[in-house]
Amino acid sequence: MAPAQGNCRIGLAISTRTRTLSLATISFAHTCYGGVLFSTLPQTLAVSASPTDGQVLKAGEDNITVTWGLNQSFSDGIDSAYTEVKLILCYGPISQADRGWRKTVDNLSKDKTCQFTIAHRTYMRDTQNFTWMIERDVPTAVYFVRAYAYNSSGNEVAYGQTTDAKKSRNLFKVQAISGRHSSLDIASVCFSAFALLSVVGFMALEKRGRNSAEN
Amino acid sequence: MEISQGGDDSYQKKFALPVDSEHKSTEFRLFSVAAPHMRAFHLSWISFFACFVSTFAAPPLLPIIRDNLDLTATDIGNAGIAAVSGAVFARIAMGTACDLFGPRLASASLTLLTAPAVYCTSIANSPVSFLLVRFFTGFSLATFVSTQFWMSSMFSARVVGTANGVAGGWGNLGGGATQLIMPLVFDLIHHIGATKFTAWRIAFFIPALFQSLSAYGIFFLGQDLPDGNYSKLHKSGDKHKDNFSQVFYHAVTNYRGWILALTYGYCFGVELTIDNIIAQYFYDRFNVNLHTAGIIAASFGLANLFSRPGGGMLSDLMAKKLGMRGRLWTLWIVQTLGGVFCILLGKVGSLGVSIAVMLIFSVFVQAACGLTFGVVPFVSRRSLGIISGTTGGGGNVGAVLTQVIFFRGSRYSTETGLTLMGVMIICCTLLITLIHFPQWGGMFCGPSSKTTTEEDYYMSEWNSAEKEQGFHKASLKFSENSRSERGKRIGSAPTPNNRTPDTHV
């Protein structure tokens, strides 16, 4: 629907590593005209993550250690354009089923597969790693880790991921926080009970009013 | 509030507003809070607004809730249908409760009985529990019936369309306001420090508390009829406690009630459907962000501020000149035009034009709701509650039907669904041509005969035994006052006493 244009104005701040970037990145990506197609990207980055296949991690408690670097089987000059790398947490297919808001679309400006940023760094050829505490707003789902390499204009130029092309292997699960607290539970029950008792009170008052109207 | 000591003391009463022989107000003064008429108006629209806010509090927060509870699109769709389906039967039951117990007790009780569902939304932890809380919260939309019933009891034929339209419209406003309120409350709580998955839960206490407080307001400050509450009037003999099976019989055998129930499904039902799907429609088709989609969705509901009241006022205006036939014609024209703009909405492909068409569509569809309840008070006097309830319930049936047929799964794209819904609106609205009142006529035919009167029509709801006991007296007064529906500037019967401008009752 959006008209295709040349440069993609993603507008990423280069030096910041704040977590708010994750949401800002997505909203900037949505305002982007045109956009890189995922199918055109070469898989030149090697990415690995600490969770094993099928492991369940807890949001807000557990960590993921991600390691990334250039895949050594590629020739030396291939990464000359890479200036930044971003590591992101992406939904596995089973967590995308019947959920249009997590849909995979080839046009990366509209793609919603990956919604959480793990790390955002300047690109270096040597292997780097980072340990990320899974944030408390990460939902319960099946995930893998992907890395995008960006050029100086802010466009994606390469990627790497911890799973295969079909996204069927090496997926791990995150168990989200429930968001419930015992104080909330108690408050809900108390207020509900009070409301129900009030109805009983109303009926009693009406009956008394009816009986006392005999004057 | 003065309570009658006996049937003939009505002349001693003083009301702040001018009243007719039933002590219903003949004027609608929006900025007054005088008891009992205008106070009843403000209490009823505020509590109905609160119920709407609660029922549609979840949609604007769905992006957070769906991640917290791991909902699929099917779960969300089912919960949306559940939210509007509960009220189908609740509205009919509410109509009966109003007939038997009075709108004040009925609406205060229902509002408080559904508040626990809103409180418990905070502790939902799965798709099933989410569906259940939305289902039970949706029951609160039955307070629509008590609102309309209460307005029809407090305001005379001349202004009942306006009163019903404003009360209903400003209540429906809650469906739009909530799309702005809930994200704001959520942001505030999140900003204070709660994580997202806790902040939305805390946010639900706001509509729950608002709903509870409005119920207390109705119980302690409201009054069923201009002359007092049902319980006291029953005791003093002013109002007899009616026989449920008779009330029920006269409601279900009146075909006009069923026609209006169906056609209401295609104005109000359509409005509820749009409340549930329009934000996603704009988000997906035009790629606006969620915040913008929410604002667009809110503006659809916010048009209720003037469009539904406008429909009610238009009904009263047309009745002045053309009587009931004018009310019916206007209803048919406005609702059909709503269908036309719905067809257009599905067809336009650019964002700006689409928003404009949506706003025009919202005005027509909501005005049709107001126009419908300009006709409903005249269908039956004895069974007003059940007729109001059936019509209101029909609205929700329309919402369930349209969502199930056109907006579930991937059979139709949303835009095709909108166009087809518009066609269905036009077809179902044709049924209004079949409504005929023997004393006033219908769209195409005049009155049955020159001698058929309002008394004949309304007295046919009472048998001779009941008439002997004098139970029909209220209907008799109503018949006299409804002569204005003949449309030739015949006013309602004046009150015997002077209309003093006292400010208290």
XYZ file of C-alpha atoms in Angstrom:
720
model
C 0.000 0.000 0.000
C 2.780 2.460 0.868
C 4.530 3.907 -2.199
C 8.024 2.545 -2.740
C 10.798 5.076 -2.452
C 14.538 5.075 -2.312
C 15.952 5.553 1.103
C 14.310 4.225 4.162
C 14.223 6.779 6.958
C 14.405 4.515 9.909
C 15.980 7.154 12.095
C 17.782 4.919 14.564
C 19.925 6.674 17.107
C 23.334 5.142 16.664
C 24.861 5.359 20.077
C 21.955 4.725 22.491
C 21.201 1.325 23.869
C 17.989 2.116 25.683
C 15.225 -0.431 25.789
C 12.699 2.116 24.592
C 14.404 1.818 21.234
C 12.570 -1.415 20.645
C 9.190 0.313 20.459
C 10.589 3.405 18.773
C 12.209 1.230 16.169
C 8.975 -0.495 15.346
C 7.019 2.752 15.038
C 9.750 4.315 12.919
C 9.818 1.237 10.772
C 6.096 1.627 10.203
C 6.467 5.171 8.938
C 9.155 4.062 6.547
C 8.385 4.311 2.851
C 9.317 1.341 0.749
C 11.556 -0.951 2.732
C 14.036 -3.711 2.317
C 12.737 -7.144 1.381
C 13.886 -9.888 3.702
C 14.212 -12.367 0.880
C 16.951 -10.205 -0.671
C 19.182 -10.273 2.385
C 22.196 -12.572 2.514
C 22.606 -14.645 5.649
C 26.187 -13.677 6.419
C 26.029 -13.324 10.189
C 26.485 -16.207 12.555
C 24.273 -15.929 15.600
C 23.906 -18.255 18.515
C 21.991 -17.967 21.758
C 22.314 -19.701 25.088
C 18.849 -21.316 25.343
C 18.665 -24.829 24.012
C 15.917 -26.192 21.813
C 12.649 -26.287 23.767
C 14.073 -24.684 26.905
C 11.617 -22.612 28.943
C 12.851 -19.309 30.322
C 11.136 -16.918 32.670
C 10.622 -13.282 31.766
C 12.054 -10.897 34.312
C 14.262 -13.607 35.824
C 16.307 -15.518 33.255
C 18.997 -14.321 30.892
C 19.844 -15.007 27.300
C 23.449 -14.776 26.200
C 23.719 -13.989 22.504
C 26.878 -14.382 20.470
C 27.222 -12.896 17.002
C 29.825 -12.216 14.360
C 30.517 -12.562 10.687
C 30.223 -16.096 9.362
C 33.835 -16.958 8.595
C 32.976 -18.911 5.455
C 32.279 -15.651 3.647
C 35.008 -13.623 1.957
C 36.546 -10.681 3.704
C 35.082 -7.694 1.884
C 31.464 -8.699 2.265
C 30.950 -6.731 5.458
C 32.434 -3.456 4.241
C 29.051 -1.724 4.288
C 28.001 -2.935 7.717
C 28.015 -0.180 10.317
C 25.582 -1.432 12.977
C 24.162 -4.657 14.248
C 20.888 -5.160 16.018
C 19.882 -8.313 17.837
C 16.210 -8.975 18.193
C 13.865 -11.517 19.690
C 11.512 -13.000 17.099
C 8.347 -15.100 17.296
C 8.372 -18.690 16.167
C 5.658 -19.719 13.678
C 3.488 -21.417 16.257
C 3.203 -18.170 18.198
C 2.281 -16.297 15.042
C -0.610 -18.582 14.110
C -3.982 -16.777 14.172
C -2.252 -13.634 15.414
C -2.133 -11.070 12.639
C -0.246 -8.594 14.808
C 2.830 -10.853 14.691
C 2.669 -11.575 10.972
C 5.765 -12.212 8.870
C 5.860 -9.999 5.813
C 8.720 -9.864 3.349
C 8.807 -6.051 3.359
C 10.795 -5.370 6.507
C 9.071 -2.051 7.152
C 5.817 -3.953 7.633
C 7.213 -7.119 9.148
C 6.054 -7.801 12.689
C 7.915 -11.008 13.403
C 10.443 -9.446 15.732
C 9.240 -7.025 18.360
C 11.900 -6.917 21.091
C 15.421 -5.539 20.834
C 18.110 -7.436 22.699
C 21.144 -5.361 21.755
C 22.122 -2.644 19.340
C 25.830 -2.203 18.645
C 28.357 -0.848 16.225
C 29.376 -3.569 13.864
C 32.693 -5.280 14.495
C 34.085 -8.194 12.625
C 35.122 -10.116 15.756
C 32.637 -12.224 17.572
C 30.792 -10.365 20.299
C 28.406 -11.430 22.964
C 25.840 -9.900 25.242
C 23.781 -11.164 28.157
C 20.239 -9.894 28.185
C 17.763 -10.177 31.016
C 14.423 -11.067 29.439
C 12.212 -8.043 29.962
C 9.033 -8.264 31.973
C 6.773 -7.301 29.105
C 7.873 -10.175 26.863
C 4.799 -12.356 26.344
C 4.554 -16.122 26.663
C 5.579 -17.488 23.279
C 8.103 -19.473 21.295
C 11.098 -17.468 20.045
C 14.369 -17.412 18.169
C 17.056 -14.735 17.924
C 17.903 -12.830 14.761
C 20.541 -10.254 13.947
C 20.314 -7.581 11.263
C 23.325 -5.693 9.938
C 22.646 -2.143 8.832
C 24.530 0.130 6.460
C 25.193 3.791 7.067
C 21.805 4.805 5.593
C 20.065 2.669 8.175
C 18.878 -0.060 5.790
C 19.153 -3.753 6.541
C 21.836 -5.367 4.429
C 22.382 -8.767 5.987
C 21.036 -11.033 8.668
C 21.709 -14.110 10.740
C 19.459 -16.149 13.005
C 19.605 -18.991 15.497
C 17.038 -21.102 13.665
C 16.789 -22.547 10.150
C 15.014 -21.021 7.141
C 11.739 -22.758 8.035
C 12.002 -21.581 11.640
C 11.438 -25.099 12.897
C 14.590 -25.909 14.839
C 16.223 -24.498 17.896
C 13.268 -22.531 19.222
C 12.967 -21.721 22.902
C 10.048 -20.675 25.010
C 9.612 -17.703 27.298
C 7.103 -17.846 30.125
C 5.803 -14.362 30.787
C 4.958 -12.822 34.132
C 1.293 -13.016 34.892
C 1.030 -9.383 35.917
C -1.179 -10.415 38.787
C -0.404 -9.541 42.367
C -2.027 -10.831 45.480
C -3.020 -7.300 46.490
C -4.912 -6.910 43.220
C -6.604 -10.263 43.691
C -7.720 -9.341 47.195
C -8.936 -5.911 46.114
C -10.961 -7.406 43.245
C -12.630 -9.943 45.495
C -13.364 -7.428 48.251
C -14.874 -4.819 45.954
C -16.930 -7.474 44.183
C -18.242 -8.814 47.472
C -19.125 -5.294 48.582
C -21.032 -4.670 45.366
C -23.032 -7.877 45.766
C -23.780 -7.142 49.413
C -24.975 -3.688 48.417
C -27.597 -5.225 46.133
C -28.868 -7.281 49.038
C -28.897 -4.087 51.091
C -30.926 -2.304 48.411
C -33.546 -5.051 48.405
C -33.767 -4.926 52.194
C -34.127 -1.149 52.203
C -36.853 -1.301 49.548
C -38.770 -3.888 51.508
C -38.502 -1.819 54.658
C -39.609 1.264 52.758
C -42.598 -0.623 51.408
C -43.558 -1.869 54.840
C -43.201 1.507 56.467
C -45.282 3.248 53.791
C -48.354 2.284 55.718
C -48.840 5.660 57.307
C -39.561 14.498 47.122
C -43.246 14.643 47.901
C -45.044 11.354 47.870
C -48.745 11.093 47.166
C -50.976 10.408 50.143
C -53.803 9.214 47.932
C -54.877 9.096 44.330
C -56.499 12.520 44.168
C -53.823 14.564 45.846
C -51.953 14.961 42.587
C -53.126 18.525 42.255
C -51.085 19.507 45.300
C -47.832 18.496 43.771
C -45.427 21.072 42.501
C -42.829 20.235 39.961
C -39.962 22.349 38.764
C -40.857 21.644 35.150
C -44.257 21.934 33.470
C -46.048 18.596 33.515
C -49.006 16.891 31.887
C -51.809 14.939 33.512
C -49.518 11.983 34.150
C -47.042 14.402 35.749
C -44.583 13.712 32.997
C -42.507 16.699 32.085
C -43.496 18.398 28.862
C -40.152 20.099 28.532
C -36.626 18.833 28.388
C -34.190 21.187 30.083
C -30.762 19.768 29.622
C -28.908 21.873 32.162
C -31.350 21.420 34.998
C -30.928 18.759 37.671
C -34.361 19.302 39.172
C -35.912 16.249 40.787
C -37.533 14.071 39.697
C -37.480 14.484 35.927
C -34.108 15.960 35.021
C -32.385 14.268 37.917
C -33.620 10.927 36.603
C -32.272 11.871 33.187
C -28.789 12.694 34.451
C -28.579 9.643 36.723
C -29.672 7.315 33.965
C -27.364 8.565 31.228
C -24.357 8.673 33.535
C -24.841 5.094 34.730
C -25.469 3.857 31.197
C -22.316 5.689 30.087
C -20.405 3.921 32.873
C -21.701 0.532 31.717
C -20.635 1.250 28.148
C -17.192 2.312 29.333
C -16.841 -0.984 31.189
C -18.141 -3.161 28.371
C -15.767 -1.682 25.789
C -12.843 -1.073 28.147
C -10.950 -4.091 26.812
C -10.686 -3.303 23.041
C -8.324 -0.306 23.351
C -6.026 -2.277 25.662
C -6.091 -5.456 23.587
C -2.511 -5.061 22.288
C -1.349 -5.491 25.887
C -3.996 -7.957 27.030
C -3.516 -10.268 24.052
C 0.165 -10.624 24.888
C -0.461 -11.082 28.599
C -3.151 -13.734 28.183
C -1.724 -15.300 24.998
C -4.893 -14.669 23.006
C -5.345 -15.586 19.354
C -7.424 -13.574 16.892
C -10.189 -16.147 17.293
C -10.143 -15.714 21.084
C -10.423 -11.955 20.654
C -13.272 -12.286 18.150
C -15.166 -14.667 20.407
C -14.750 -12.401 23.413
C -16.058 -9.482 21.360
C -19.134 -11.472 20.377
C -19.596 -12.627 23.975
C -19.487 -9.024 25.186
C -22.549 -8.105 23.149
C -24.450 -11.374 23.300
C -24.992 -11.435 27.060
C -27.188 -8.377 26.863
C -29.622 -9.964 24.371
C -31.577 -11.747 27.050
C -30.537 -9.418 29.833
C -32.284 -6.571 28.004
C -35.528 -8.496 27.721
C -35.316 -9.522 31.375
C -34.598 -5.907 32.266
C -37.733 -4.794 30.478
C -39.769 -7.171 32.610
C -37.984 -6.041 35.766
C -38.782 -2.424 34.966
C -42.431 -3.220 34.432
C -42.592 -5.070 37.729
C -40.082 -3.406 40.078
C -39.421 -0.026 38.549
C -36.401 1.289 36.645
C -34.597 2.635 39.707
C -34.213 -0.652 41.558
C -33.791 -2.672 38.369
C -30.973 -0.576 36.975
C -29.151 0.008 40.263
C -29.223 -3.723 40.975
C -28.040 -4.792 37.538
C -25.267 -2.201 37.499
C -23.989 -3.448 40.838
C -24.428 -7.110 39.946
C -22.209 -6.719 36.877
C -19.545 -4.623 38.613
C -17.827 -7.780 39.977
C -17.234 -8.899 36.385
C -15.323 -5.686 35.747
C -13.330 -5.999 38.987
C -12.516 -9.591 38.123
C -11.198 -8.605 34.693
C -8.123 -7.602 36.685
C -7.520 -11.199 37.681
C -8.215 -12.863 34.331
C -5.388 -15.179 33.342
C -6.476 -17.125 30.246
C -8.546 -16.807 27.052
C -11.473 -18.554 28.755
C -11.502 -16.285 31.799
C -11.172 -13.277 29.502
C -14.201 -14.376 27.504
C -16.203 -14.955 30.663
C -15.501 -11.537 32.162
C -16.369 -9.815 28.883
C -19.559 -11.889 28.662
C -20.761 -10.979 32.139
C -19.666 -7.362 31.884
C -21.760 -7.117 28.712
C -24.912 -7.840 30.710
C -24.637 -4.295 32.060
C -25.667 -2.963 28.633
C -29.184 -3.963 29.659
C -29.287 -0.700 31.626
C -30.154 0.806 28.263
C -33.656 -0.532 28.715
C -34.075 0.961 32.168
C -32.803 4.280 30.784
C -35.369 4.351 27.999
C -38.125 3.087 30.268
C -37.314 5.697 32.879
C -37.288 8.500 30.306
C -40.578 7.270 28.867
C -42.025 7.370 32.386
C -40.746 10.850 33.152
C -41.239 12.721 29.876
C -44.373 13.306 27.859
C -45.023 12.358 24.258
C -43.913 15.740 23.025
C -40.346 15.378 24.300
C -39.945 11.646 24.868
C -38.006 11.217 21.619
C -35.553 13.893 22.657
C -35.194 12.563 26.208
C -34.683 8.984 24.999
C -32.297 10.120 22.291
C -30.079 12.213 24.534
C -30.022 9.638 27.355
C -29.300 6.791 24.958
C -26.806 8.777 22.918
C -24.842 10.109 25.839
C -24.747 6.629 27.299
C -23.484 5.150 24.025
C -20.823 7.858 24.136
C -19.119 5.624 26.686
C -18.167 3.246 23.893
C -16.157 6.016 22.267
C -14.896 7.671 25.413
C -13.461 4.414 26.703
C -11.152 4.186 23.665
C -9.563 7.387 24.936
C -9.946 6.909 28.706
C -8.487 3.434 29.086
C -5.233 4.046 27.172
C -4.765 7.253 29.169
C -5.328 5.537 32.514
C -3.059 2.699 31.435
C -0.289 5.097 30.424
C -0.550 6.918 33.722
C -0.303 3.740 35.781
C 2.516 2.387 33.625
C 4.369 5.675 34.002
C 4.042 5.558 37.786
C 6.000 2.341 37.709
C 3.829 -0.694 37.146
C 4.839 -3.108 34.384
C 2.533 -3.279 31.393
C 1.004 -6.588 32.367
C 0.061 -5.193 35.790
C -0.860 -1.686 34.679
C -3.765 -2.788 32.483
C -5.181 -4.809 35.354
C -5.102 -1.863 37.724
C -6.651 0.306 34.997
C -9.827 -1.784 35.051
C -10.611 -0.631 38.583
C -11.477 2.787 37.200
C -14.508 1.735 35.127
C -15.500 -0.715 37.857
C -15.555 1.972 40.549
C -17.321 4.449 38.279
C -19.997 1.854 37.547
C -20.468 1.024 41.233
C -20.762 4.659 42.260
C -23.336 5.389 39.574
C -25.485 2.556 40.927
C -25.452 4.090 44.401
C -26.412 7.420 42.868
C -29.435 5.910 41.186
C -30.613 4.086 44.257
C -30.332 6.961 46.685
C -31.105 9.932 44.470
C -33.484 8.530 41.876
C -37.206 7.930 41.774
C -39.204 5.637 39.474
C -42.099 7.892 38.554
C -42.837 11.596 38.950
C -45.132 10.672 41.808
C -42.741 8.420 43.704
C -41.204 4.968 43.773
C -43.025 1.800 42.733
C -42.813 0.275 46.204
C -44.490 3.228 47.878
C -47.009 3.712 45.075
C -47.901 0.037 45.126
C -48.600 0.284 48.818
C -50.647 3.453 48.630
C -52.694 2.025 45.786
C -51.637 4.646 43.289
C -49.962 2.040 41.155
C -51.132 -1.481 41.113
C -48.628 -4.275 40.807
C -49.230 -5.619 37.355
C -49.724 -9.232 36.344
C -46.605 -10.533 34.645
C -48.252 -12.989 32.299
C -50.625 -10.312 30.996
C -47.776 -7.860 30.495
C -45.787 -10.551 28.716
C -48.711 -11.614 26.527
C -49.440 -8.099 25.326
C -45.769 -7.575 24.531
C -45.182 -10.704 22.464
C -48.432 -10.422 20.535
C -47.672 -6.891 19.354
C -45.948 -7.350 15.984
C -44.662 -3.782 15.939
C -42.343 -4.601 18.839
C -40.782 -7.463 16.866
C -40.290 -5.370 13.728
C -38.619 -2.613 15.711
C -36.437 -5.204 17.464
C -35.156 -6.423 14.103
C -34.622 -2.986 12.609
C -32.871 -1.803 15.773
C -30.444 -4.643 15.203
C -29.461 -2.868 12.012
C -28.726 0.482 13.518
C -27.613 -0.157 17.083
C -26.330 -3.647 16.349
C -24.278 -2.229 13.518
C -22.955 0.448 15.876
C -21.757 -2.197 18.369
C -20.142 -4.208 15.589
C -18.283 -1.174 14.354
C -17.137 -0.400 17.933
C -15.510 -3.821 17.994
C -13.885 -3.919 14.528
C -13.207 -0.425 13.257
C -9.866 0.225 14.979
C -8.405 -2.953 13.514
C -9.903 -2.101 10.094
C -8.080 1.217 9.906
C -4.921 -0.269 11.384
C -4.758 -3.097 8.858
C -6.096 -1.492 5.681
C -4.484 1.916 5.924
C -1.455 1.087 8.082
C -2.065 3.785 10.657
C -0.535 3.111 14.043
C -2.535 1.776 16.953
C -2.913 5.143 18.648
C -4.347 6.733 15.516
C -6.623 3.774 14.915
C -7.903 4.188 18.484
C -8.643 7.864 17.951
C -10.540 7.101 14.742
C -12.468 4.385 16.547
C -13.251 6.775 19.377
C -14.588 9.415 17.017
C -17.144 6.943 15.704
C -18.562 6.483 19.201
C -18.166 10.125 20.184
C -20.494 11.231 17.388
C -23.208 9.918 19.713
C -22.917 13.196 21.588
C -25.176 14.840 19.061
C -26.241 12.262 16.485
C -28.468 10.029 18.571
C -30.040 12.951 20.452
C -30.445 14.585 17.062
C -32.382 11.549 15.903
C -34.646 11.779 18.922
C -35.245 15.478 18.418
C -35.892 14.968 14.730
C -38.472 12.341 15.638
C -40.256 14.759 17.954
C -40.041 17.524 15.360
C -41.547 15.371 12.620
C -44.249 14.217 15.022
C -45.316 17.805 15.621
C -46.158 18.263 11.952
C -46.842 14.784 10.663
C -47.485 12.715 13.783
C -46.517 9.067 14.046
C -46.401 8.722 10.247
C -43.690 11.378 10.196
C -41.723 9.476 12.817
C -41.894 6.271 10.767
C -40.956 7.886 7.468
C -37.990 9.702 8.989
C -36.771 6.518 10.645
C -36.923 4.612 7.380
C -35.147 7.318 5.377
C -32.358 7.905 7.895
C -31.645 4.222 8.517
C -31.640 3.435 4.795
C -29.160 6.232 4.213
C -27.048 4.707 6.976
C -26.993 1.514 4.947
C -25.951 3.403 1.828
C -22.991 4.993 3.599
C -22.009 1.623 5.051
C -21.809 0.218 1.519
C -19.659 3.206 0.566
C -17.388 2.745 3.570
C -16.387 -0.678 2.361
C -15.674 0.652 -1.111
C -13.505 3.723 -0.539
C -9.784 3.127 -0.667
C -8.186 6.273 0.682
C -7.763 7.102 4.346
C -9.163 10.640 4.375
C -12.306 9.819 2.407
C -12.774 6.681 4.473
C -12.746 8.631 7.734
C -15.195 11.167 6.290
C -17.567 8.439 5.101
C -17.278 6.695 8.460
C -18.271 9.870 10.295
C -21.277 10.481 8.032
C -22.230 6.817 8.426
C -21.973 7.124 12.211
C -24.298 10.129 12.266
C -26.993 8.369 10.229
C -26.791 5.055 12.036
C -26.869 6.651 15.490
C -29.665 9.039 14.529
C -31.639 5.974 13.432
C -31.216 4.597 16.961
C -32.649 7.808 18.370
C -35.510 7.741 15.873
C -36.366 4.139 16.781
C -36.910 5.093 20.385
C -39.113 7.941 19.319
C -41.550 5.235 18.121
C -41.072 2.586 20.841
C -42.880 4.414 23.698
C -46.092 4.345 21.654
C -46.128 0.670 20.744
C -47.532 -0.346 24.109
C -48.270 1.406 27.353
C -48.857 -1.584 29.569
C -45.887 -3.555 28.338
C -43.545 -0.659 27.700
C -40.761 -2.383 29.613
C -40.782 -5.630 27.674
C -41.169 -3.851 24.321
C -38.220 -1.582 25.179
C -36.299 -4.627 26.325
C -37.081 -6.663 23.218
C -36.111 -3.794 20.945
C -32.918 -3.254 22.901
C -32.188 -6.978 22.876
C -32.788 -7.002 19.136
C -30.009 -4.468 18.852
C -27.577 -6.876 20.426
C -28.845 -9.768 18.301
C -28.027 -7.643 15.265
C -24.513 -7.117 16.630
C -23.973 -10.839 17.168
C -25.393 -11.711 13.731
C -23.364 -9.190 11.782
C -20.132 -10.139 13.548
C -20.697 -13.841 13.052
C -21.758 -13.550 9.388
C -19.403 -10.876 8.113
C -16.529 -10.324 10.547
C -15.329 -13.671 11.765
C -12.644 -15.791 10.206
C -11.367 -15.008 6.760
C -14.455 -15.634 4.602
C -14.832 -11.958 3.759
C -12.248 -9.225 3.955
C -13.316 -6.503 6.364
C -14.119 -4.085 3.552
C -16.343 -6.639 1.797
C -17.991 -7.350 5.120
C -18.790 -3.666 5.554
C -20.357 -3.405 2.115
C -22.452 -6.516 2.612
C -23.525 -5.280 6.033
C -24.739 -2.080 4.342
C -26.860 -4.107 1.933
C -28.341 -6.047 4.826
C -29.172 -2.778 6.637
C -31.145 -1.529 3.640
C -33.043 -4.795 3.248
C -34.010 -5.190 6.893
C -35.025 -1.544 7.229
C -37.738 -2.128 4.615
C -39.751 -3.855 7.356
C -40.604 -0.453 8.825
C -43.033 -0.048 5.939
C -45.143 -2.761 7.569
C -45.706 -0.924 10.858
C -49.258 0.391 11.120
C -51.045 1.976 14.062
C -54.830 1.777 13.686
C -55.263 5.210 15.259
C -52.502 7.009 13.341
C -51.642 4.969 10.264
C -48.348 3.711 8.906
C -45.921 4.792 6.207
C -48.226 4.143 3.288
C -51.686 3.958 4.834
C -53.678 6.341 6.987
C -55.565 5.401 10.166
C -57.807 2.289 9.944
C -60.908 4.384 10.191
C -61.859 7.898 11.123
C -63.277 6.769 14.423
C -60.391 4.684 15.747
C -58.920 6.481 18.735
C -55.855 6.220 20.918
C -58.073 4.922 23.712
C -59.180 2.002 21.547
C -55.610 1.012 20.906
C -54.257 1.316 24.446
C -57.389 0.043 26.198
C -57.261 -3.144 24.131
C -54.403 -4.187 26.428
C -56.753 -4.422 29.413
C -59.641 -6.852 29.842
C -62.955 -5.814 31.356
C -62.205 -7.294 34.791
C -59.059 -5.229 35.041
C -60.902 -2.148 33.811
C -63.520 -2.630 36.484
C -60.828 -2.495 39.102
C -59.454 0.675 37.578
C -56.016 -0.694 36.672
C -56.161 0.895 33.253
C -56.244 4.499 34.435
C -52.602 5.253 33.711
C -53.017 3.948 30.156
C -56.095 6.163 29.788
C -54.127 9.252 30.684
C -51.404 8.172 28.291
C -53.956 7.766 25.486
C -55.136 11.327 25.960
C -51.609 12.644 25.977
C -50.596 10.684 22.914
C -53.132 12.486 20.754
C -50.256 14.683 19.698
C -49.174 11.795 17.486
C -51.961 12.716 15.106
C -49.691 15.522 14.086
C -52.072 18.398 13.593
C -50.966 20.539 16.502
C -53.228 18.808 19.007
C -51.287 19.203 22.239
C -51.313 16.815 25.174
C -53.973 17.262 27.847
C -52.954 20.118 30.109
C -52.402 19.665 33.826
C -55.338 20.776 35.937
C -53.166 22.822 38.327
C -51.051 25.814 37.513
C -47.574 25.165 36.279
C -45.587 26.869 39.006
C -41.897 27.414 38.497
C -40.928 26.138 41.949
C -37.394 24.939 42.035
C -37.919 22.090 44.421
C -40.247 19.151 44.628
